[in-house]
mmCIF file of C-alpha atoms in Angstrom:
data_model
loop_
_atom_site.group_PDB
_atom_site.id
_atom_site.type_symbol
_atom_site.label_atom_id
_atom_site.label_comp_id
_atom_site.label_asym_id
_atom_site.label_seq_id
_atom_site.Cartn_x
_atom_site.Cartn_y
_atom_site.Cartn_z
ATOM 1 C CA UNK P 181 87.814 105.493 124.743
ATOM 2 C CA UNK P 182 87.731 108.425 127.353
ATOM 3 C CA UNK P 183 89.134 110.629 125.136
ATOM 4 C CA UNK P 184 86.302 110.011 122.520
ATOM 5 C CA UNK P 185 83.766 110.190 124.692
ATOM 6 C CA UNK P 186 85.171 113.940 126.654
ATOM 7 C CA UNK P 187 85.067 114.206 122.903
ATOM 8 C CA UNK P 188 81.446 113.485 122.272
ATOM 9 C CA UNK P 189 80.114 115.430 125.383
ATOM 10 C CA UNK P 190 82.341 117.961 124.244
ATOM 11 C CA UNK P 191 80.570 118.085 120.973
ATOM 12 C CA UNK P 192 77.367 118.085 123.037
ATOM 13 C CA UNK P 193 77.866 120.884 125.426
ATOM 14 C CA UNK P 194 78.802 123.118 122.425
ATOM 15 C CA UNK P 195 75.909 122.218 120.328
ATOM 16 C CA UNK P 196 73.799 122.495 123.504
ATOM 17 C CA UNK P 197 75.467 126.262 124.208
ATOM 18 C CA UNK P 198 74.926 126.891 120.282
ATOM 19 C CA UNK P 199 71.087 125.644 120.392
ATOM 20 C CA UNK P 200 70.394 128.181 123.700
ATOM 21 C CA UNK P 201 72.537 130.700 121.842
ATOM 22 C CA UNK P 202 70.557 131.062 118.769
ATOM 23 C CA UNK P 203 67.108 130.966 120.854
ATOM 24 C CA UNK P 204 68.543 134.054 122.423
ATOM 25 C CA UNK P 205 69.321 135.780 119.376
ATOM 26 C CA UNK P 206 66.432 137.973 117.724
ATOM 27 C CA UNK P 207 64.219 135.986 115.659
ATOM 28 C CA UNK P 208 62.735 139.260 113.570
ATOM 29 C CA UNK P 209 65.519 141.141 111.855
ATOM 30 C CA UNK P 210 65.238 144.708 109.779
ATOM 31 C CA UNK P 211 67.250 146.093 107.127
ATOM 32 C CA UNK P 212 66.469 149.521 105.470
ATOM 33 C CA UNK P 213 68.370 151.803 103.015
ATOM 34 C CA UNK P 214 66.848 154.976 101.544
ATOM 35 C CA UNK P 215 68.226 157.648 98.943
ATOM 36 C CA UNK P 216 67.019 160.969 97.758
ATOM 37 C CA UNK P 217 65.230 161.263 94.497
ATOM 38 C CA UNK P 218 65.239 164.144 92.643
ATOM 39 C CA UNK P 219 62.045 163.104 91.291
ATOM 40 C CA UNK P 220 58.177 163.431 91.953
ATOM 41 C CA UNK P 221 56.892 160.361 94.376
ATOM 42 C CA UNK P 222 53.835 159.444 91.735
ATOM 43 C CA UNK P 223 57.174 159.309 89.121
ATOM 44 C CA UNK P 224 59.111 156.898 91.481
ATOM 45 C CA UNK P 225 55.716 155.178 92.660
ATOM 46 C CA UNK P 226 55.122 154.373 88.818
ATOM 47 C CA UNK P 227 58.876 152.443 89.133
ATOM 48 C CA UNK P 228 58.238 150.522 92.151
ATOM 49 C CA UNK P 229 54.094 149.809 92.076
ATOM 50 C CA UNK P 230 55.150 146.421 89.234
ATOM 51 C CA UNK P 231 57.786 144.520 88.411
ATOM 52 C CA UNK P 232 57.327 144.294 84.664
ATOM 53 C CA UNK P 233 61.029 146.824 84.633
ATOM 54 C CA UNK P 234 62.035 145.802 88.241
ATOM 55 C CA UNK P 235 65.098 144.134 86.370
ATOM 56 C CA UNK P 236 66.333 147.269 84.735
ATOM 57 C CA UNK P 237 67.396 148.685 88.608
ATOM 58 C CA UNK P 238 67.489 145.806 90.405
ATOM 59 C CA UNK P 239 70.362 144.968 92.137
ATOM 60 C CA UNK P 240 70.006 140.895 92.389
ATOM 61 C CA UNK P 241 69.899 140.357 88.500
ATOM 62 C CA UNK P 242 74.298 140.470 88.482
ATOM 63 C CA UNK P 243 73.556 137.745 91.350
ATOM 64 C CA UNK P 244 71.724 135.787 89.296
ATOM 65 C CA UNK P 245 72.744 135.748 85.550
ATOM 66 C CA UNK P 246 71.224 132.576 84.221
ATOM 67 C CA UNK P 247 67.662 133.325 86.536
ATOM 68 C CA UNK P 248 64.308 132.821 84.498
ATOM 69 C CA UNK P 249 61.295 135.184 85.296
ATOM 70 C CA UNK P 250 58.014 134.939 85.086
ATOM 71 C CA UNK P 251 55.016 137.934 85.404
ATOM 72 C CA UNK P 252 51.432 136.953 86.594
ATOM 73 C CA UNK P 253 48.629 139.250 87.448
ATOM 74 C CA UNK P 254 48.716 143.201 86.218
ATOM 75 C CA UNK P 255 51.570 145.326 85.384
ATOM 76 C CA UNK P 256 50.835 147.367 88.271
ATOM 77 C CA UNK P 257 49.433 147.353 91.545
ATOM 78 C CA UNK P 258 48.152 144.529 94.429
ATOM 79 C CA UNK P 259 48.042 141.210 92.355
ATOM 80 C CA UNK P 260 51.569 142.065 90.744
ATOM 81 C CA UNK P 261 53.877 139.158 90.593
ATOM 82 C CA UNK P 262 57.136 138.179 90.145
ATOM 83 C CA UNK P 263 58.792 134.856 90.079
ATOM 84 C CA UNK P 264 62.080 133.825 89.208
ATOM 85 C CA UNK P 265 63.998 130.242 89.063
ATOM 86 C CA UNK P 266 67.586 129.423 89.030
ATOM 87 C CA UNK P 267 69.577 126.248 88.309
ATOM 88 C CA UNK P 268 73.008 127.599 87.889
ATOM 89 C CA UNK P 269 75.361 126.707 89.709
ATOM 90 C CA UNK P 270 72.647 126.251 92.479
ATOM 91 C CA UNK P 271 68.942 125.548 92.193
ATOM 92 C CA UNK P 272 66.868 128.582 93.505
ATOM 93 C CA UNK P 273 63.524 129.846 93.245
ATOM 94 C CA UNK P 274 61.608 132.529 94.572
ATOM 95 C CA UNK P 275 59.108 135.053 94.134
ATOM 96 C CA UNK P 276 57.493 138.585 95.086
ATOM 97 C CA UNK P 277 54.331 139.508 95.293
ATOM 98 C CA UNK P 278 52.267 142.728 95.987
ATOM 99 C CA UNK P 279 49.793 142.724 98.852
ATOM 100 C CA UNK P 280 49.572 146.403 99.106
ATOM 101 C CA UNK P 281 49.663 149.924 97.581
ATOM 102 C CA UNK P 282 48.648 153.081 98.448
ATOM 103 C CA UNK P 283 49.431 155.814 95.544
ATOM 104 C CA UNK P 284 52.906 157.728 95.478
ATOM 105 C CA UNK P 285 53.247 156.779 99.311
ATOM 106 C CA UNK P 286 54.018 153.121 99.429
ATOM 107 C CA UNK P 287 54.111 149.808 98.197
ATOM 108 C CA UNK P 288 53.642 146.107 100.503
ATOM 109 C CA UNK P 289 55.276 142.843 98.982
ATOM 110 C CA UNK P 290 55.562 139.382 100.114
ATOM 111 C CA UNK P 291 58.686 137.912 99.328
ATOM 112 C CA UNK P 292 59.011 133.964 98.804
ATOM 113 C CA UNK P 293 62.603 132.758 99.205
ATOM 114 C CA UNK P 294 62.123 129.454 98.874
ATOM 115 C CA UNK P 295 63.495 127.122 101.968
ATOM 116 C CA UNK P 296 64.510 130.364 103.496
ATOM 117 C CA UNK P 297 61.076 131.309 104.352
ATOM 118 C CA UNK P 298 59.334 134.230 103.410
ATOM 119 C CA UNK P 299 59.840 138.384 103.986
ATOM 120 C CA UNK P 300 57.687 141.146 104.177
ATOM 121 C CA UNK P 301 59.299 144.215 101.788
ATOM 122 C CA UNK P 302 58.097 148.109 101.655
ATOM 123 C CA UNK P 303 59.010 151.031 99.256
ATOM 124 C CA UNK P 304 58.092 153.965 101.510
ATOM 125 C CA UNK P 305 57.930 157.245 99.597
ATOM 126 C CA UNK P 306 58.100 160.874 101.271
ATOM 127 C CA UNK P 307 57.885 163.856 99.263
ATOM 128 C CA UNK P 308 60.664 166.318 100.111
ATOM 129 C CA UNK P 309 62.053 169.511 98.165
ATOM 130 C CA UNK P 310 60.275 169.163 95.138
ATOM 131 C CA UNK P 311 62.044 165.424 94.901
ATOM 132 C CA UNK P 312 60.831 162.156 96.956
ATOM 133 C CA UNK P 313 62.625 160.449 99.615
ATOM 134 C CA UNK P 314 62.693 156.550 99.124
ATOM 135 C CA UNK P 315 63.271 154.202 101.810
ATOM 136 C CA UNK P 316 63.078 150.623 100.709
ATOM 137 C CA UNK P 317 62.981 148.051 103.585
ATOM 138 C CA UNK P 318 63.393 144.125 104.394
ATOM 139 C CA UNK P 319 61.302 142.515 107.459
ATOM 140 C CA UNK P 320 61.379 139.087 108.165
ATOM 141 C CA UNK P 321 61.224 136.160 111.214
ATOM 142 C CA UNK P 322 63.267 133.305 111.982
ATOM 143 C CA UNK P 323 60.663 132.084 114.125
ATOM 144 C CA UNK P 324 62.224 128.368 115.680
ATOM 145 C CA UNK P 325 64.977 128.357 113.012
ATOM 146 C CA UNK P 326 68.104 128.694 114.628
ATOM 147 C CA UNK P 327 70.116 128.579 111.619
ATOM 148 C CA UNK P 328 68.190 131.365 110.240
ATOM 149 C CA UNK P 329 68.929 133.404 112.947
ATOM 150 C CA UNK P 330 72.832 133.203 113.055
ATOM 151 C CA UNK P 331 72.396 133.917 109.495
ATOM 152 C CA UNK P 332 70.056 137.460 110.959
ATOM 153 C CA UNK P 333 73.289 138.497 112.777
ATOM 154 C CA UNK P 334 74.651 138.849 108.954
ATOM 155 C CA UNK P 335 71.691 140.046 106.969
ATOM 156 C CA UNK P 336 72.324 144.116 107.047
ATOM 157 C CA UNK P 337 75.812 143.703 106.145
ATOM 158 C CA UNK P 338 74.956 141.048 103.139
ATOM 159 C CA UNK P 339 71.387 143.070 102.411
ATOM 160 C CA UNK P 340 72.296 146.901 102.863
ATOM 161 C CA UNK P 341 74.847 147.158 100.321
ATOM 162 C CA UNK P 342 72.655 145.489 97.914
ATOM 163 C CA UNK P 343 69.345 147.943 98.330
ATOM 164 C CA UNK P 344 71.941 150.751 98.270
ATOM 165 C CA UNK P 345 73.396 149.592 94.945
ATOM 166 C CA UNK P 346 69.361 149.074 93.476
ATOM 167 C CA UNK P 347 68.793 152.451 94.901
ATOM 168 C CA UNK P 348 71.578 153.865 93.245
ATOM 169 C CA UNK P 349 70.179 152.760 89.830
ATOM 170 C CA UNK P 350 66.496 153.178 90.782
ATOM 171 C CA UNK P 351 67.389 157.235 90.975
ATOM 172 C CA UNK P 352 68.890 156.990 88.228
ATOM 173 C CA UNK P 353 66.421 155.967 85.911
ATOM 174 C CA UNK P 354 63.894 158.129 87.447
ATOM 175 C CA UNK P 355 65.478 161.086 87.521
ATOM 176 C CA UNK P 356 66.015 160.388 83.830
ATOM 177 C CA UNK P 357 61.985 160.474 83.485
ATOM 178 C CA UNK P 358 60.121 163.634 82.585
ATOM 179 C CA UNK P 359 59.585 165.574 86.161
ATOM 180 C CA UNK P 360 56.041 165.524 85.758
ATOM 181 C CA UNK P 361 53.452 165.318 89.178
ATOM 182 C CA UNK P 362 50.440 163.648 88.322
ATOM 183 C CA UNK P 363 49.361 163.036 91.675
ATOM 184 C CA UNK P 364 46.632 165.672 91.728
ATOM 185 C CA UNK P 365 44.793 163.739 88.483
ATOM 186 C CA UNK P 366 42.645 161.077 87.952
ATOM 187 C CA UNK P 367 44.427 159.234 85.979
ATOM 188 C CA UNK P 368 45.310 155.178 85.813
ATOM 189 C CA UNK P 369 45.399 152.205 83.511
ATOM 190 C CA UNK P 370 42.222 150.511 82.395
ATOM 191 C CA UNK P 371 40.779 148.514 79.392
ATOM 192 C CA UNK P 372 37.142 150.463 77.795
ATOM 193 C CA UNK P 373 34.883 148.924 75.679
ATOM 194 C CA UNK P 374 34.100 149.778 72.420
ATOM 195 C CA UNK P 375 31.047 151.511 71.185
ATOM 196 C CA UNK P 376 28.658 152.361 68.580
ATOM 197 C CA UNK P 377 28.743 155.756 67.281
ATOM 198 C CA UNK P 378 27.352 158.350 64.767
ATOM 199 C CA UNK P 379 30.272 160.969 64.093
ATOM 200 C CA UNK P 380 30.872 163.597 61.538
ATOM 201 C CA UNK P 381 34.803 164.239 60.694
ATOM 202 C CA UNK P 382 35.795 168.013 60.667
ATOM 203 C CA UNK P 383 38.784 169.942 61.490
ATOM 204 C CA UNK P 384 39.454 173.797 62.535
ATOM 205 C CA UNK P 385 42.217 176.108 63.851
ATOM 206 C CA UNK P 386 43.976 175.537 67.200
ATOM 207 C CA UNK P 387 42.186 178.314 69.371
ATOM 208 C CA UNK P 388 39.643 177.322 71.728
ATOM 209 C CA UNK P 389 36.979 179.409 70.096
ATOM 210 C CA UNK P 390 36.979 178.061 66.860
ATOM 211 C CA UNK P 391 37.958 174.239 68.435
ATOM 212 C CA UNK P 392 34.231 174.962 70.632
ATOM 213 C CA UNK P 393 32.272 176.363 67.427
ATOM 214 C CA UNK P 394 33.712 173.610 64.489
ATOM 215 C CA UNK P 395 32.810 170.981 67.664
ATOM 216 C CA UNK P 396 29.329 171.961 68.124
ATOM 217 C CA UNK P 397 28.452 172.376 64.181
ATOM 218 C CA UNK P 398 29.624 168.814 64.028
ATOM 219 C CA UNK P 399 27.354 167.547 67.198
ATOM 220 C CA UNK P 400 24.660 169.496 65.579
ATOM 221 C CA UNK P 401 24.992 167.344 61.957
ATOM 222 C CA UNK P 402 25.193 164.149 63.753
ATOM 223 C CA UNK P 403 22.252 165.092 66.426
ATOM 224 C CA UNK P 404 20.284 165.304 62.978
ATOM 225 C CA UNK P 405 20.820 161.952 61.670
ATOM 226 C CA UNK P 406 20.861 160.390 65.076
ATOM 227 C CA UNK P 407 17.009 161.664 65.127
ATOM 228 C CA UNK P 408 15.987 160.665 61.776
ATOM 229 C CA UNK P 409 17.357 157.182 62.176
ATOM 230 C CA UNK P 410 15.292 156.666 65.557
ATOM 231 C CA UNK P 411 18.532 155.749 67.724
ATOM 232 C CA UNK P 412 18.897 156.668 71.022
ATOM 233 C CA UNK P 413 21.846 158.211 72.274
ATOM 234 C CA UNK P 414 23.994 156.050 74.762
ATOM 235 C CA UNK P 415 26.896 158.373 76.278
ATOM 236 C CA UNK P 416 28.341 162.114 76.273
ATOM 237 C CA UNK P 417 29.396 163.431 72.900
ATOM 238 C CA UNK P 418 33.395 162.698 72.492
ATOM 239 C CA UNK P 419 36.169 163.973 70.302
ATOM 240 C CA UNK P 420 38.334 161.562 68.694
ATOM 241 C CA UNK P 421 41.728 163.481 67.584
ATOM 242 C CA UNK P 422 42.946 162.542 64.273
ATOM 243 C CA UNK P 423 46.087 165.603 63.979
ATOM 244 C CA UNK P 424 46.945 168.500 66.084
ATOM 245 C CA UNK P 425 49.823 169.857 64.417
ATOM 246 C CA UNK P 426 50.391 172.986 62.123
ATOM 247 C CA UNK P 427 47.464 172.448 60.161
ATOM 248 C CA UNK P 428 45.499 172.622 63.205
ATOM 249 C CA UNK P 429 43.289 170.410 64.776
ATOM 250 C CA UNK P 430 41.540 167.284 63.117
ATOM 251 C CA UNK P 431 38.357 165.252 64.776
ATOM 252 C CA UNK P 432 35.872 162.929 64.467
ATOM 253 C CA UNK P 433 33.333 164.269 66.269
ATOM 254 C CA UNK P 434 30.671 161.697 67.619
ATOM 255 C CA UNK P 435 27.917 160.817 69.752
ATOM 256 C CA UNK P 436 27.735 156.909 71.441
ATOM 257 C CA UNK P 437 24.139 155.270 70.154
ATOM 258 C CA UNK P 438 21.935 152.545 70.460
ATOM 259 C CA UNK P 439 19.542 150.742 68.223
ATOM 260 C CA UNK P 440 19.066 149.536 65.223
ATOM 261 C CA UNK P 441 19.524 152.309 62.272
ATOM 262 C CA UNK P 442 15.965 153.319 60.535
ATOM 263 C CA UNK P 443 17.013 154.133 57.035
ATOM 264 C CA UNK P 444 21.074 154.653 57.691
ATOM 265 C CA UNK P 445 22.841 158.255 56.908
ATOM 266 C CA UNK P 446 22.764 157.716 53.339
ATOM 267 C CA UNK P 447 25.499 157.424 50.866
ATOM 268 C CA UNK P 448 25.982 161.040 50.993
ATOM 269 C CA UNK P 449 25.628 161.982 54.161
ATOM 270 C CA UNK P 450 28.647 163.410 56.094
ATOM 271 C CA UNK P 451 28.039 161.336 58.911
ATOM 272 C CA UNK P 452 28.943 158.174 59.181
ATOM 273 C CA UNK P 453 28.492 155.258 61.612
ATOM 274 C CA UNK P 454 31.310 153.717 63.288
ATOM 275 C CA UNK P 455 32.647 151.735 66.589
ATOM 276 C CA UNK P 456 35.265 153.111 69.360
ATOM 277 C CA UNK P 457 38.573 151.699 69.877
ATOM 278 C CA UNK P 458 38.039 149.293 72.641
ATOM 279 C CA UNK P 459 40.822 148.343 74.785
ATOM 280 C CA UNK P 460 43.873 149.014 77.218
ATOM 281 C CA UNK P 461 44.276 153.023 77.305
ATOM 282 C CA UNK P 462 45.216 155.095 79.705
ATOM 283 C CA UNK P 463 42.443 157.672 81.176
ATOM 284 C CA UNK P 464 42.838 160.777 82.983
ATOM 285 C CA UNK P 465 40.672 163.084 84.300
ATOM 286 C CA UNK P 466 40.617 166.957 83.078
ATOM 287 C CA UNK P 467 38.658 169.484 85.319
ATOM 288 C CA UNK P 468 38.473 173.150 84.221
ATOM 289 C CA UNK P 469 38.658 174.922 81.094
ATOM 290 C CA UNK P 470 38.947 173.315 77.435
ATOM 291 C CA UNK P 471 42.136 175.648 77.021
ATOM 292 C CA UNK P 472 43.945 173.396 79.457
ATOM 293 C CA UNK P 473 43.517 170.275 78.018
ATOM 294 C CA UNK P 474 46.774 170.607 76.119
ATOM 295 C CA UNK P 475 48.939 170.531 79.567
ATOM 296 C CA UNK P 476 46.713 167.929 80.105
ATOM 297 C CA UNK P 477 47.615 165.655 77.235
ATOM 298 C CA UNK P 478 51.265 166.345 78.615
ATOM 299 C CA UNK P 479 50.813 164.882 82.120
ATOM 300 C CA UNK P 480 48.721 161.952 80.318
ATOM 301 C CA UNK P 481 52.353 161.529 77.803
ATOM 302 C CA UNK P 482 54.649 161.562 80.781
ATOM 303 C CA UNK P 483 52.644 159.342 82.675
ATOM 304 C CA UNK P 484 53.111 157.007 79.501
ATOM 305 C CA UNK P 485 56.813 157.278 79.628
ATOM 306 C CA UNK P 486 57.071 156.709 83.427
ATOM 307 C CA UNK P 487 55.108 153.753 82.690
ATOM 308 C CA UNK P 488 57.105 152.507 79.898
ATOM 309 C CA UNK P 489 53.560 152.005 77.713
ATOM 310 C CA UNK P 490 53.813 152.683 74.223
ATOM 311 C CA UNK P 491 50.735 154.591 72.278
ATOM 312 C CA UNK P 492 48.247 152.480 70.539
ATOM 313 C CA UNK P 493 45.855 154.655 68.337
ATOM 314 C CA UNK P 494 44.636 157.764 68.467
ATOM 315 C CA UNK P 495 43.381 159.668 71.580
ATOM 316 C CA UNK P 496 40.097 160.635 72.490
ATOM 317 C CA UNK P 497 37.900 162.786 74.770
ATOM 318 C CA UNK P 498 34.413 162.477 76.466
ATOM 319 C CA UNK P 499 32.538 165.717 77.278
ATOM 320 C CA UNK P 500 30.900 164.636 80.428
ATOM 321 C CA UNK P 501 30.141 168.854 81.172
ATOM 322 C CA UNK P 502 27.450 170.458 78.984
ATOM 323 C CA UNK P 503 28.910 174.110 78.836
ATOM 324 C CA UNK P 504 25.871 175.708 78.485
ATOM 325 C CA UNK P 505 24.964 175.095 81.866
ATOM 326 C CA UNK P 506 28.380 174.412 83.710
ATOM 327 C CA UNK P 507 30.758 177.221 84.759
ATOM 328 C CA UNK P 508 33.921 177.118 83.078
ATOM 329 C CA UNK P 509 36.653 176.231 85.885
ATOM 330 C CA UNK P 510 33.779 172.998 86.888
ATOM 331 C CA UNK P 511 33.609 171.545 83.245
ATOM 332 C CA UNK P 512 34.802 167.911 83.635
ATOM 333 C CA UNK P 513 36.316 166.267 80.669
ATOM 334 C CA UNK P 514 37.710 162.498 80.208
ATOM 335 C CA UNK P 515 40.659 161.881 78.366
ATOM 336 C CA UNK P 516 41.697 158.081 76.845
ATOM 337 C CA UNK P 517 44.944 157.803 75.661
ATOM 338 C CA UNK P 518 45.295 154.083 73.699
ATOM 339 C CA UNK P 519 48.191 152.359 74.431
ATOM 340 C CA UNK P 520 49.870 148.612 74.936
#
């Protein structure tokens, strides 16, 4: 009997030294890896601002082979979400969640891990020699739970290796991407509306010239029949591309309207009547001269890839400058690129 009971306070005292032990320990714990990029930050920011590819670099997918997942929110940006559940050969469930992002400098998640609490993660994007400087990160607190903070003494050598490995494949793909800096456009994702419009279908050579003069003999024709039909005019002219290729370059040219038509065009007439795509595109933003709008459409493309969005129709642009009264470096142009 005194044997089991040294025994039993034995048991105590170490329990008792373990209990004061892990109150001592730190109950907020850091991990961090980061990796060069040789890569743009809005290119790498367009790889870490949504999950929707998060599994093609992630490192925890080989962790968890037979893991469901499960998007909510949008592709990109605060509201993001991922969730994942596991059952194989133990149940787990989790999930990360935006709360934060501030363009090509960081990104803010909230990480749900279940029983194990919850973490705050951060991609943290510097721009250095032409390439981008990524430092992913891992914050979290134990608060009271002891168990969780024996487990903290372990985290950077269990964690580390992993963000390394991600990182490893995260520079990978993006260095793969087109090395294209959009971060001096206006550019994004968003869904348009559609709209009415009168437009008049032409074509002309590639230079700028005869692009301006075919453009504003088509606005002219369509101006016409907007008048004679008694509609009012509801938006800037726009420019709906149909080819640019070695034939030139192929529009509809039209003009956004309201109202109900008087007498219509007429069966003859070259001008025709007609609604806007309406929908997901991506619009950017041009400021300057028309003859720029072809590097332009480039940034818009890349932007695409990075994004992994595929086209969806054809492109468009708004003429919010009037160039007879706007100097040529201030003219401001919108493009929309359709895509899903």
């Amino acid at each position: 009997m005194k044997f089991i009971k040294r025994l039993f306070f034995a048991l105590i005292a170490v329990l008792v030294i373990l209990i004061v032990i892990g109150f001592l320990l730190p109950r907020q714990r850091h991990v961090e890896r980061s990796i060069f990029i040789d890569a743009p930050p809005s290119v790498v920011f367009s790889q870490v601002n949504g999950f929707r590819h998060f599994n093609d670099w992630s490192p925890f997918v080989a962790l968890m082979p037979g893991a469901t997942y499960d998007f909510e929110g949008p592709d990109f940006g605060v509201g993001s979400k991922m969730s994942w559940s596991e059952t194989d050969p133990n149940p787990e469930q989790g999930g990360q969640t935006i709360v934060a992002s501030t363009p090509y400098e960081r990104v803010d998640l909230e990480v749900d891990l279940g029983p194990e609490g919850t973490a705050q993660v951060a991609y943290l994007l510097q721009p250095e020699n032409g390439g981008t400087n990524l430092t992913w990160s891992f914050d979290t607190d134990f608060g009271i739970n002891l168990l969780g903070r024996y487990w903290g003494l372990l985290l950077d050598r269990q964690l580390g290796p992993l963000y390394a490995q991600g990182l490893t494949n995260l520079k990978r793909i993006s260095e793969e991407l087109p090395k294209v800096d959009w971060s001096d456009f206006e550019i994004g994702i968003a869904d348009v509306p559609s709209k009415t419009v009168a437009y008049f279908t032409g074509s002309s050579g590639r230079d700028a010239d005869e692009i301006s003069a075919a453009l504003g003999a088509a606005y002219g024709r369509v101006a016409m029949v907007i008048t004679a039909n008694g509609l009012q005019i509801d938006g800037q002219p726009i420019a709906v591309a149909n080819y640019w290729d070695d034939r030139g370059y192929g529009f509809d040219a039209g003009i956004p309207v309201s109202g109900t038509p008087a007498r219509g065009a007429g069966p003859d007439s070259p001008v025709r009547m007609g609604e806007t795509y309406g929908g997901r595109v991506v619009r950017a933003v041009h400021v300057g001269p028309y003859t720029g709008l072809e590097a332009t459409y480039a940034v818009i493309e890349a932007f695409i890839t990075a994004h992994r969005l595929e086209p969806n129709g054809r492109s468009w642009n708004v003429f919010v400058s009037d160039p007879g009264d706007t100097a040529e470096e201030e003219l401001v142009t919108e493009i929309y690129y359709p895509v899903k």
